[in-house]
C-alpha angles and dihedrals in degrees: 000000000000124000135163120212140187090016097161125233132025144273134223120240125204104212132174126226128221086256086060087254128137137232143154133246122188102218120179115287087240090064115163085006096123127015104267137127090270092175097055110116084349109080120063094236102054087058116099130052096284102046106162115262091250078068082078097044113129096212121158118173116250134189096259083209094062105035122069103224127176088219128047104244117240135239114272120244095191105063103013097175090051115139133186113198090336102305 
């Protein structure tokens, strides 16, 4: 499977509330590049002291044509147009 590490700086993430509101969130440029709870203390909504229990998801994203997974991967919300090598 595909991953990209140590990539330097930040990106900002739209992301949309219950209540249908948006934010941003800066998460590490090398977002999804390793499989970590990237939301953790990241997202707004995992802050508090009842963050939902996807807050503690690991999730990365992978090239579903090189990796032999049990489950096909979904699509990313958080970066749509989000390419790797041009698929």
């Amino acid at each position: 499977c595909i991953g990209f590490d140590n990539i330097p700086g930040t990106i900002d993430i739209k992301l949309q509330g219950r209540d249908g509101s948006i934010s941003v969130a800066s998460y590490p440029a090398e977002i999804g590049g390793t499989c970590k709870a990237w939301d953790d203390s990241l997202h707004p909504m995992c802050h508090g002291k009842f963050p939902p229990k996807w807050c503690k998801q690991r999730w990365c994203y992978v090239d579903p044509c090189s990796c032999n997974l049990k489950a096909p991967p979904k699509v990313t919300m958080y970066l749509p147009e989000a390419t790797f090598t041009g698929k």
